[in-house]
Amino acid sequence: MDKQDQNQNGMTELMFQYAAEGDLTMDEAKSKLHENAYIRTANETLAKYCGVAEDDPKMLKKKVSALLSESDPSQKKESNDKKVRTWVNNKVRYISRESAIQLAFALRLPVKDAEDMLWRLCGEGFHWRDPQDIIWLYALEHGMEYVDACALSQRMVSAYRLSEDTEKDSETMTENIKQQVMQVQSEEELQAFLKENAPRLGALHNTAYKLFMEFMQLLRSASLEDNLPESRNMPANEIVTTYLYNHLIPREKKGVKGSKDIAGIVKDAIQRDIQQNWPDEYALSRMANRETDVTRKVLILLFLACDGGESEYGDDCGESPEDVFEDTYARLSSMLADCGFSPLDPRVPFDWMVLYCMVADDFVDIDENIPRFLSEIFRIPVDDSEE
């Protein structure tokens, strides 16, 4: 572990301690977030894996561009140079997944290191149920060059054409597939595996999707506590307002006068991290229809909205605030791990908000903490009648 990671681990422990102690006011929590939250840039990750000093951007650009060009000579050098300049000069947080995978091959990283780099550069690792990712993983494990891995992918296209029932098998879980993939030792075995398992493979997270649908159904259902007629189901637009606090997230609406002023509220990295990919009605619809993957942020928000619902991650906590925090944290962490998502990281603004808001006398208080926190961060007044 390098010095940078050691420093960040120390910061993680400090931020977790702040959240777990539960004695910070909202203003103090916001202050601690601004003081200690750490948003890693792509520059740092690229420098780390390329063995270049982070404070030498000229050398970093030269090294990364060279890696891209050498790993795939068919790519234009000028195009690679321009892309890398954008990453380094703008200090972006994420780069394209395609480029990150290409760099993993260029750097000849083992699978574990490649996945760690992808988490840092793209916010997600490999999907062990995605046929294309299975091919990348096989190629990395066997030390193939990037161009050869691309050629292998082309040869495998016919093998992993998915059947119409591919995404309907929600009982196929990533860990089962992972164990089988790691036993594949040749291209012939890889082709046979893809053909045999095509109906069970897919690019989307099955475990996450199953929980997503359970949580959404629970929130849609009328209940006496919500004072809704028993026959009434809550539509998605009400869910994102009532349970996901969409009205507190600044957004720029095309064609709406003054919306750019609202979007301008999101002016620093902390606000951007919290706002990024915050779900709206359209996003939930696409996830429900399996047009896009269920995101980590959506799953966390839905978990908090219904306290794990009736799933195995549902409520089983004690009565004290310490019990509420520790139990909720354990259940949420277990769910994220089972879905293949990264654990809560107190350095990340959204995760810090989640941790802080989980400190409560009971779970109902968490529902009140989140809108107050968002209101403080974005300076948008909370209508108490909507809580």
JSON list of N, CA and C in Angstrom, two decimals, residues 10-70:
[
{"chain": "A", "resi": 10, "resn": "GLY", "atom": "N", "xyz": [-6.53, 6.40, 6.68]},
{"chain": "A", "resi": 10, "resn": "GLY", "atom": "CA", "xyz": [-6.63, 7.11, 7.95]},
{"chain": "A", "resi": 10, "resn": "GLY", "atom": "C", "xyz": [-7.79, 8.09, 7.93]},
{"chain": "A", "resi": 11, "resn": "MET", "atom": "N", "xyz": [-7.99, 8.75, 6.80]},
{"chain": "A", "resi": 11, "resn": "MET", "atom": "CA", "xyz": [-9.10, 9.69, 6.68]},
{"chain": "A", "resi": 11, "resn": "MET", "atom": "C", "xyz": [-10.43, 8.95, 6.71]},
{"chain": "A", "resi": 12, "resn": "THR", "atom": "N", "xyz": [-10.47, 7.77, 6.09]},
{"chain": "A", "resi": 12, "resn": "THR", "atom": "CA", "xyz": [-11.69, 6.96, 6.11]},
{"chain": "A", "resi": 12, "resn": "THR", "atom": "C", "xyz": [-12.09, 6.63, 7.54]},
{"chain": "A", "resi": 13, "resn": "GLU", "atom": "N", "xyz": [-11.14, 6.18, 8.35]},
{"chain": "A", "resi": 13, "resn": "GLU", "atom": "CA", "xyz": [-11.41, 5.84, 9.74]},
{"chain": "A", "resi": 13, "resn": "GLU", "atom": "C", "xyz": [-11.91, 7.05, 10.52]},
{"chain": "A", "resi": 14, "resn": "LEU", "atom": "N", "xyz": [-11.30, 8.22, 10.25]},
{"chain": "A", "resi": 14, "resn": "LEU", "atom": "CA", "xyz": [-11.70, 9.44, 10.94]},
{"chain": "A", "resi": 14, "resn": "LEU", "atom": "C", "xyz": [-13.13, 9.82, 10.60]},
{"chain": "A", "resi": 15, "resn": "MET", "atom": "N", "xyz": [-13.47, 9.78, 9.30]},
{"chain": "A", "resi": 15, "resn": "MET", "atom": "CA", "xyz": [-14.81, 10.15, 8.87]},
{"chain": "A", "resi": 15, "resn": "MET", "atom": "C", "xyz": [-15.85, 9.17, 9.40]},
{"chain": "A", "resi": 16, "resn": "PHE", "atom": "N", "xyz": [-15.51, 7.89, 9.41]},
{"chain": "A", "resi": 16, "resn": "PHE", "atom": "CA", "xyz": [-16.44, 6.90, 9.95]},
{"chain": "A", "resi": 16, "resn": "PHE", "atom": "C", "xyz": [-16.68, 7.15, 11.44]},
{"chain": "A", "resi": 17, "resn": "GLN", "atom": "N", "xyz": [-15.63, 7.52, 12.14]},
{"chain": "A", "resi": 17, "resn": "GLN", "atom": "CA", "xyz": [-15.75, 7.80, 13.58]},
{"chain": "A", "resi": 17, "resn": "GLN", "atom": "C", "xyz": [-16.69, 8.98, 13.81]},
{"chain": "A", "resi": 18, "resn": "TYR", "atom": "N", "xyz": [-16.53, 10.02, 13.00]},
{"chain": "A", "resi": 18, "resn": "TYR", "atom": "CA", "xyz": [-17.42, 11.19, 13.12]},
{"chain": "A", "resi": 18, "resn": "TYR", "atom": "C", "xyz": [-18.88, 10.78, 12.96]},
{"chain": "A", "resi": 19, "resn": "ALA", "atom": "N", "xyz": [-19.13, 9.94, 11.93]},
{"chain": "A", "resi": 19, "resn": "ALA", "atom": "CA", "xyz": [-20.51, 9.53, 11.66]},
{"chain": "A", "resi": 19, "resn": "ALA", "atom": "C", "xyz": [-21.06, 8.65, 12.77]},
{"chain": "A", "resi": 20, "resn": "ALA", "atom": "N", "xyz": [-20.24, 7.70, 13.23]},
{"chain": "A", "resi": 20, "resn": "ALA", "atom": "CA", "xyz": [-20.71, 6.73, 14.21]},
{"chain": "A", "resi": 20, "resn": "ALA", "atom": "C", "xyz": [-20.96, 7.35, 15.58]},
{"chain": "A", "resi": 21, "resn": "GLU", "atom": "N", "xyz": [-20.20, 8.40, 15.93]},
{"chain": "A", "resi": 21, "resn": "GLU", "atom": "CA", "xyz": [-20.36, 9.01, 17.24]},
{"chain": "A", "resi": 21, "resn": "GLU", "atom": "C", "xyz": [-21.70, 9.72, 17.37]},
{"chain": "A", "resi": 22, "resn": "GLY", "atom": "N", "xyz": [-22.20, 10.23, 16.27]},
{"chain": "A", "resi": 22, "resn": "GLY", "atom": "CA", "xyz": [-23.55, 10.78, 16.27]},
{"chain": "A", "resi": 22, "resn": "GLY", "atom": "C", "xyz": [-23.75, 12.06, 17.05]},
{"chain": "A", "resi": 23, "resn": "ASP", "atom": "N", "xyz": [-22.68, 12.80, 17.33]},
{"chain": "A", "resi": 23, "resn": "ASP", "atom": "CA", "xyz": [-22.86, 14.01, 18.13]},
{"chain": "A", "resi": 23, "resn": "ASP", "atom": "C", "xyz": [-22.55, 15.27, 17.32]},
{"chain": "A", "resi": 24, "resn": "LEU", "atom": "N", "xyz": [-22.59, 15.16, 15.99]},
{"chain": "A", "resi": 24, "resn": "LEU", "atom": "CA", "xyz": [-22.37, 16.33, 15.13]},
{"chain": "A", "resi": 24, "resn": "LEU", "atom": "C", "xyz": [-23.70, 16.97, 14.76]},
{"chain": "A", "resi": 25, "resn": "THR", "atom": "N", "xyz": [-23.75, 18.29, 14.81]},
{"chain": "A", "resi": 25, "resn": "THR", "atom": "CA", "xyz": [-24.92, 18.99, 14.29]},
{"chain": "A", "resi": 25, "resn": "THR", "atom": "C", "xyz": [-24.86, 18.95, 12.77]},
{"chain": "A", "resi": 26, "resn": "MET", "atom": "N", "xyz": [-25.94, 19.36, 12.11]},
{"chain": "A", "resi": 26, "resn": "MET", "atom": "CA", "xyz": [-25.96, 19.37, 10.66]},
{"chain": "A", "resi": 26, "resn": "MET", "atom": "C", "xyz": [-24.88, 20.29, 10.09]},
{"chain": "A", "resi": 27, "resn": "ASP", "atom": "N", "xyz": [-24.72, 21.47, 10.70]},
{"chain": "A", "resi": 27, "resn": "ASP", "atom": "CA", "xyz": [-23.68, 22.39, 10.23]},
{"chain": "A", "resi": 27, "resn": "ASP", "atom": "C", "xyz": [-22.30, 21.80, 10.43]},
{"chain": "A", "resi": 28, "resn": "GLU", "atom": "N", "xyz": [-22.09, 21.13, 11.56]},
{"chain": "A", "resi": 28, "resn": "GLU", "atom": "CA", "xyz": [-20.79, 20.51, 11.82]},
{"chain": "A", "resi": 28, "resn": "GLU", "atom": "C", "xyz": [-20.52, 19.37, 10.85]},
{"chain": "A", "resi": 29, "resn": "ALA", "atom": "N", "xyz": [-21.57, 18.61, 10.54]},
{"chain": "A", "resi": 29, "resn": "ALA", "atom": "CA", "xyz": [-21.42, 17.51, 9.59]},
{"chain": "A", "resi": 29, "resn": "ALA", "atom": "C", "xyz": [-21.03, 18.03, 8.22]},
{"chain": "A", "resi": 30, "resn": "LYS", "atom": "N", "xyz": [-21.68, 19.11, 7.82]},
{"chain": "A", "resi": 30, "resn": "LYS", "atom": "CA", "xyz": [-21.36, 19.70, 6.52]},
{"chain": "A", "resi": 30, "resn": "LYS", "atom": "C", "xyz": [-19.94, 20.23, 6.51]},
{"chain": "A", "resi": 31, "resn": "SER", "atom": "N", "xyz": [-19.53, 20.84, 7.61]},
{"chain": "A", "resi": 31, "resn": "SER", "atom": "CA", "xyz": [-18.18, 21.37, 7.73]},
{"chain": "A", "resi": 31, "resn": "SER", "atom": "C", "xyz": [-17.14, 20.26, 7.66]},
{"chain": "A", "resi": 32, "resn": "LYS", "atom": "N", "xyz": [-17.39, 19.17, 8.39]},
{"chain": "A", "resi": 32, "resn": "LYS", "atom": "CA", "xyz": [-16.47, 18.04, 8.37]},
{"chain": "A", "resi": 32, "resn": "LYS", "atom": "C", "xyz": [-16.37, 17.45, 6.97]},
{"chain": "A", "resi": 33, "resn": "LEU", "atom": "N", "xyz": [-17.49, 17.40, 6.27]},
{"chain": "A", "resi": 33, "resn": "LEU", "atom": "CA", "xyz": [-17.49, 16.88, 4.92]},
{"chain": "A", "resi": 33, "resn": "LEU", "atom": "C", "xyz": [-16.59, 17.72, 4.02]},
{"chain": "A", "resi": 34, "resn": "HIS", "atom": "N", "xyz": [-16.72, 19.04, 4.10]},
{"chain": "A", "resi": 34, "resn": "HIS", "atom": "CA", "xyz": [-15.90, 19.92, 3.27]},
{"chain": "A", "resi": 34, "resn": "HIS", "atom": "C", "xyz": [-14.43, 19.85, 3.67]},
{"chain": "A", "resi": 35, "resn": "GLU", "atom": "N", "xyz": [-14.16, 19.64, 4.94]},
{"chain": "A", "resi": 35, "resn": "GLU", "atom": "CA", "xyz": [-12.78, 19.59, 5.41]},
{"chain": "A", "resi": 35, "resn": "GLU", "atom": "C", "xyz": [-12.09, 18.28, 5.06]},
{"chain": "A", "resi": 36, "resn": "ASN", "atom": "N", "xyz": [-12.82, 17.18, 5.16]},
{"chain": "A", "resi": 36, "resn": "ASN", "atom": "CA", "xyz": [-12.16, 15.88, 5.10]},
{"chain": "A", "resi": 36, "resn": "ASN", "atom": "C", "xyz": [-12.53, 14.98, 3.94]},
{"chain": "A", "resi": 37, "resn": "ALA", "atom": "N", "xyz": [-13.68, 15.21, 3.33]},
{"chain": "A", "resi": 37, "resn": "ALA", "atom": "CA", "xyz": [-14.05, 14.34, 2.21]},
{"chain": "A", "resi": 37, "resn": "ALA", "atom": "C", "xyz": [-13.00, 14.46, 1.12]},
{"chain": "A", "resi": 38, "resn": "TYR", "atom": "N", "xyz": [-12.70, 13.34, 0.50]},
{"chain": "A", "resi": 38, "resn": "TYR", "atom": "CA", "xyz": [-11.62, 13.34, -0.48]},
{"chain": "A", "resi": 38, "resn": "TYR", "atom": "C", "xyz": [-12.13, 12.75, -1.79]},
{"chain": "A", "resi": 39, "resn": "ILE", "atom": "N", "xyz": [-12.03, 13.52, -2.84]},
{"chain": "A", "resi": 39, "resn": "ILE", "atom": "CA", "xyz": [-12.49, 13.06, -4.14]},
{"chain": "A", "resi": 39, "resn": "ILE", "atom": "C", "xyz": [-11.28, 12.81, -5.03]},
{"chain": "A", "resi": 40, "resn": "ARG", "atom": "N", "xyz": [-11.01, 11.54, -5.25]},
{"chain": "A", "resi": 40, "resn": "ARG", "atom": "CA", "xyz": [-9.84, 11.15, -6.03]},
{"chain": "A", "resi": 40, "resn": "ARG", "atom": "C", "xyz": [-10.05, 11.48, -7.50]},
{"chain": "A", "resi": 41, "resn": "THR", "atom": "N", "xyz": [-9.06, 12.09, -8.14]},
{"chain": "A", "resi": 41, "resn": "THR", "atom": "CA", "xyz": [-9.13, 12.38, -9.57]},
{"chain": "A", "resi": 41, "resn": "THR", "atom": "C", "xyz": [-8.50, 11.25, -10.37]},
{"chain": "A", "resi": 42, "resn": "ALA", "atom": "N", "xyz": [-8.82, 11.22, -11.65]},
{"chain": "A", "resi": 42, "resn": "ALA", "atom": "CA", "xyz": [-8.23, 10.21, -12.54]},
{"chain": "A", "resi": 42, "resn": "ALA", "atom": "C", "xyz": [-6.72, 10.39, -12.60]},
{"chain": "A", "resi": 43, "resn": "ASN", "atom": "N", "xyz": [-6.26, 11.64, -12.49]},
{"chain": "A", "resi": 43, "resn": "ASN", "atom": "CA", "xyz": [-4.81, 11.90, -12.51]},
{"chain": "A", "resi": 43, "resn": "ASN", "atom": "C", "xyz": [-4.06, 11.06, -11.49]},
{"chain": "A", "resi": 44, "resn": "GLU", "atom": "N", "xyz": [-4.58, 11.03, -10.28]},
{"chain": "A", "resi": 44, "resn": "GLU", "atom": "CA", "xyz": [-3.91, 10.31, -9.19]},
{"chain": "A", "resi": 44, "resn": "GLU", "atom": "C", "xyz": [-3.84, 8.82, -9.50]},
{"chain": "A", "resi": 45, "resn": "THR", "atom": "N", "xyz": [-4.93, 8.28, -9.99]},
{"chain": "A", "resi": 45, "resn": "THR", "atom": "CA", "xyz": [-4.96, 6.85, -10.30]},
{"chain": "A", "resi": 45, "resn": "THR", "atom": "C", "xyz": [-4.04, 6.53, -11.46]},
{"chain": "A", "resi": 46, "resn": "LEU", "atom": "N", "xyz": [-4.09, 7.34, -12.50]},
{"chain": "A", "resi": 46, "resn": "LEU", "atom": "CA", "xyz": [-3.22, 7.11, -13.65]},
{"chain": "A", "resi": 46, "resn": "LEU", "atom": "C", "xyz": [-1.75, 7.18, -13.25]},
{"chain": "A", "resi": 47, "resn": "ALA", "atom": "N", "xyz": [-1.43, 8.17, -12.42]},
{"chain": "A", "resi": 47, "resn": "ALA", "atom": "CA", "xyz": [-0.05, 8.32, -11.96]},
{"chain": "A", "resi": 47, "resn": "ALA", "atom": "C", "xyz": [0.38, 7.11, -11.13]},
{"chain": "A", "resi": 48, "resn": "LYS", "atom": "N", "xyz": [-0.51, 6.65, -10.27]},
{"chain": "A", "resi": 48, "resn": "LYS", "atom": "CA", "xyz": [-0.21, 5.51, -9.40]},
{"chain": "A", "resi": 48, "resn": "LYS", "atom": "C", "xyz": [0.12, 4.26, -10.21]},
{"chain": "A", "resi": 49, "resn": "TYR", "atom": "N", "xyz": [-0.72, 3.93, -11.18]},
{"chain": "A", "resi": 49, "resn": "TYR", "atom": "CA", "xyz": [-0.53, 2.69, -11.93]},
{"chain": "A", "resi": 49, "resn": "TYR", "atom": "C", "xyz": [0.51, 2.81, -13.03]},
{"chain": "A", "resi": 50, "resn": "CYS", "atom": "N", "xyz": [0.78, 4.03, -13.47]},
{"chain": "A", "resi": 50, "resn": "CYS", "atom": "CA", "xyz": [1.80, 4.22, -14.52]},
{"chain": "A", "resi": 50, "resn": "CYS", "atom": "C", "xyz": [3.19, 4.47, -13.95]},
{"chain": "A", "resi": 51, "resn": "GLY", "atom": "N", "xyz": [3.27, 4.60, -12.63]},
{"chain": "A", "resi": 51, "resn": "GLY", "atom": "CA", "xyz": [4.56, 4.83, -12.00]},
{"chain": "A", "resi": 51, "resn": "GLY", "atom": "C", "xyz": [5.14, 6.19, -12.32]},
{"chain": "A", "resi": 52, "resn": "VAL", "atom": "N", "xyz": [4.26, 7.20, -12.41]},
{"chain": "A", "resi": 52, "resn": "VAL", "atom": "CA", "xyz": [4.68, 8.57, -12.72]},
{"chain": "A", "resi": 52, "resn": "VAL", "atom": "C", "xyz": [4.28, 9.48, -11.57]},
{"chain": "A", "resi": 53, "resn": "ALA", "atom": "N", "xyz": [5.11, 10.47, -11.28]},
{"chain": "A", "resi": 53, "resn": "ALA", "atom": "CA", "xyz": [4.78, 11.42, -10.21]},
{"chain": "A", "resi": 53, "resn": "ALA", "atom": "C", "xyz": [3.54, 12.22, -10.60]},
{"chain": "A", "resi": 54, "resn": "GLU", "atom": "N", "xyz": [2.61, 12.33, -9.66]},
{"chain": "A", "resi": 54, "resn": "GLU", "atom": "CA", "xyz": [1.37, 13.05, -9.94]},
{"chain": "A", "resi": 54, "resn": "GLU", "atom": "C", "xyz": [1.62, 14.53, -10.25]},
{"chain": "A", "resi": 55, "resn": "ASP", "atom": "N", "xyz": [2.69, 15.08, -9.70]},
{"chain": "A", "resi": 55, "resn": "ASP", "atom": "CA", "xyz": [2.98, 16.50, -9.92]},
{"chain": "A", "resi": 55, "resn": "ASP", "atom": "C", "xyz": [3.79, 16.73, -11.19]},
{"chain": "A", "resi": 56, "resn": "ASP", "atom": "N", "xyz": [3.83, 15.73, -12.07]},
{"chain": "A", "resi": 56, "resn": "ASP", "atom": "CA", "xyz": [4.52, 15.88, -13.35]},
{"chain": "A", "resi": 56, "resn": "ASP", "atom": "C", "xyz": [3.52, 15.57, -14.47]},
{"chain": "A", "resi": 57, "resn": "PRO", "atom": "N", "xyz": [2.56, 16.48, -14.70]},
{"chain": "A", "resi": 57, "resn": "PRO", "atom": "CA", "xyz": [1.50, 16.22, -15.68]},
{"chain": "A", "resi": 57, "resn": "PRO", "atom": "C", "xyz": [2.03, 15.99, -17.09]},
{"chain": "A", "resi": 58, "resn": "LYS", "atom": "N", "xyz": [3.12, 16.65, -17.44]},
{"chain": "A", "resi": 58, "resn": "LYS", "atom": "CA", "xyz": [3.69, 16.48, -18.78]},
{"chain": "A", "resi": 58, "resn": "LYS", "atom": "C", "xyz": [4.11, 15.04, -19.01]},
{"chain": "A", "resi": 59, "resn": "MET", "atom": "N", "xyz": [4.83, 14.48, -18.03]},
{"chain": "A", "resi": 59, "resn": "MET", "atom": "CA", "xyz": [5.28, 13.09, -18.15]},
{"chain": "A", "resi": 59, "resn": "MET", "atom": "C", "xyz": [4.10, 12.14, -18.09]},
{"chain": "A", "resi": 60, "resn": "LEU", "atom": "N", "xyz": [3.09, 12.46, -17.27]},
{"chain": "A", "resi": 60, "resn": "LEU", "atom": "CA", "xyz": [1.92, 11.60, -17.15]},
{"chain": "A", "resi": 60, "resn": "LEU", "atom": "C", "xyz": [1.18, 11.53, -18.48]},
{"chain": "A", "resi": 61, "resn": "LYS", "atom": "N", "xyz": [0.97, 12.66, -19.12]},
{"chain": "A", "resi": 61, "resn": "LYS", "atom": "CA", "xyz": [0.30, 12.68, -20.42]},
{"chain": "A", "resi": 61, "resn": "LYS", "atom": "C", "xyz": [1.08, 11.89, -21.45]},
{"chain": "A", "resi": 62, "resn": "LYS", "atom": "N", "xyz": [2.39, 12.04, -21.44]},
{"chain": "A", "resi": 62, "resn": "LYS", "atom": "CA", "xyz": [3.24, 11.34, -22.40]},
{"chain": "A", "resi": 62, "resn": "LYS", "atom": "C", "xyz": [3.16, 9.83, -22.19]},
{"chain": "A", "resi": 63, "resn": "LYS", "atom": "N", "xyz": [3.20, 9.40, -20.93]},
{"chain": "A", "resi": 63, "resn": "LYS", "atom": "CA", "xyz": [3.19, 7.97, -20.62]},
{"chain": "A", "resi": 63, "resn": "LYS", "atom": "C", "xyz": [1.85, 7.33, -20.96]},
{"chain": "A", "resi": 64, "resn": "VAL", "atom": "N", "xyz": [0.76, 7.95, -20.55]},
{"chain": "A", "resi": 64, "resn": "VAL", "atom": "CA", "xyz": [-0.56, 7.38, -20.78]},
{"chain": "A", "resi": 64, "resn": "VAL", "atom": "C", "xyz": [-0.88, 7.33, -22.27]},
{"chain": "A", "resi": 65, "resn": "SER", "atom": "N", "xyz": [-0.56, 8.40, -22.98]},
{"chain": "A", "resi": 65, "resn": "SER", "atom": "CA", "xyz": [-0.81, 8.44, -24.41]},
{"chain": "A", "resi": 65, "resn": "SER", "atom": "C", "xyz": [-0.01, 7.36, -25.13]},
{"chain": "A", "resi": 66, "resn": "ALA", "atom": "N", "xyz": [1.23, 7.17, -24.70]},
{"chain": "A", "resi": 66, "resn": "ALA", "atom": "CA", "xyz": [2.08, 6.13, -25.30]},
{"chain": "A", "resi": 66, "resn": "ALA", "atom": "C", "xyz": [1.51, 4.74, -25.05]},
{"chain": "A", "resi": 67, "resn": "LEU", "atom": "N", "xyz": [0.99, 4.51, -23.85]},
{"chain": "A", "resi": 67, "resn": "LEU", "atom": "CA", "xyz": [0.41, 3.21, -23.52]},
{"chain": "A", "resi": 67, "resn": "LEU", "atom": "C", "xyz": [-0.79, 2.91, -24.42]},
{"chain": "A", "resi": 68, "resn": "LEU", "atom": "N", "xyz": [-1.64, 3.90, -24.65]},
{"chain": "A", "resi": 68, "resn": "LEU", "atom": "CA", "xyz": [-2.81, 3.71, -25.49]},
{"chain": "A", "resi": 68, "resn": "LEU", "atom": "C", "xyz": [-2.40, 3.43, -26.94]},
{"chain": "A", "resi": 69, "resn": "SER", "atom": "N", "xyz": [-1.44, 4.19, -27.44]},
{"chain": "A", "resi": 69, "resn": "SER", "atom": "CA", "xyz": [-1.01, 4.04, -28.84]},
{"chain": "A", "resi": 69, "resn": "SER", "atom": "C", "xyz": [-0.29, 2.72, -29.06]},
{"chain": "A", "resi": 70, "resn": "GLU", "atom": "N", "xyz": [0.55, 2.33, -28.12]},
{"chain": "A", "resi": 70, "resn": "GLU", "atom": "CA", "xyz": [1.31, 1.09, -28.26]},
{"chain": "A", "resi": 70, "resn": "GLU", "atom": "C", "xyz": [0.42, -0.15, -28.15]}
]
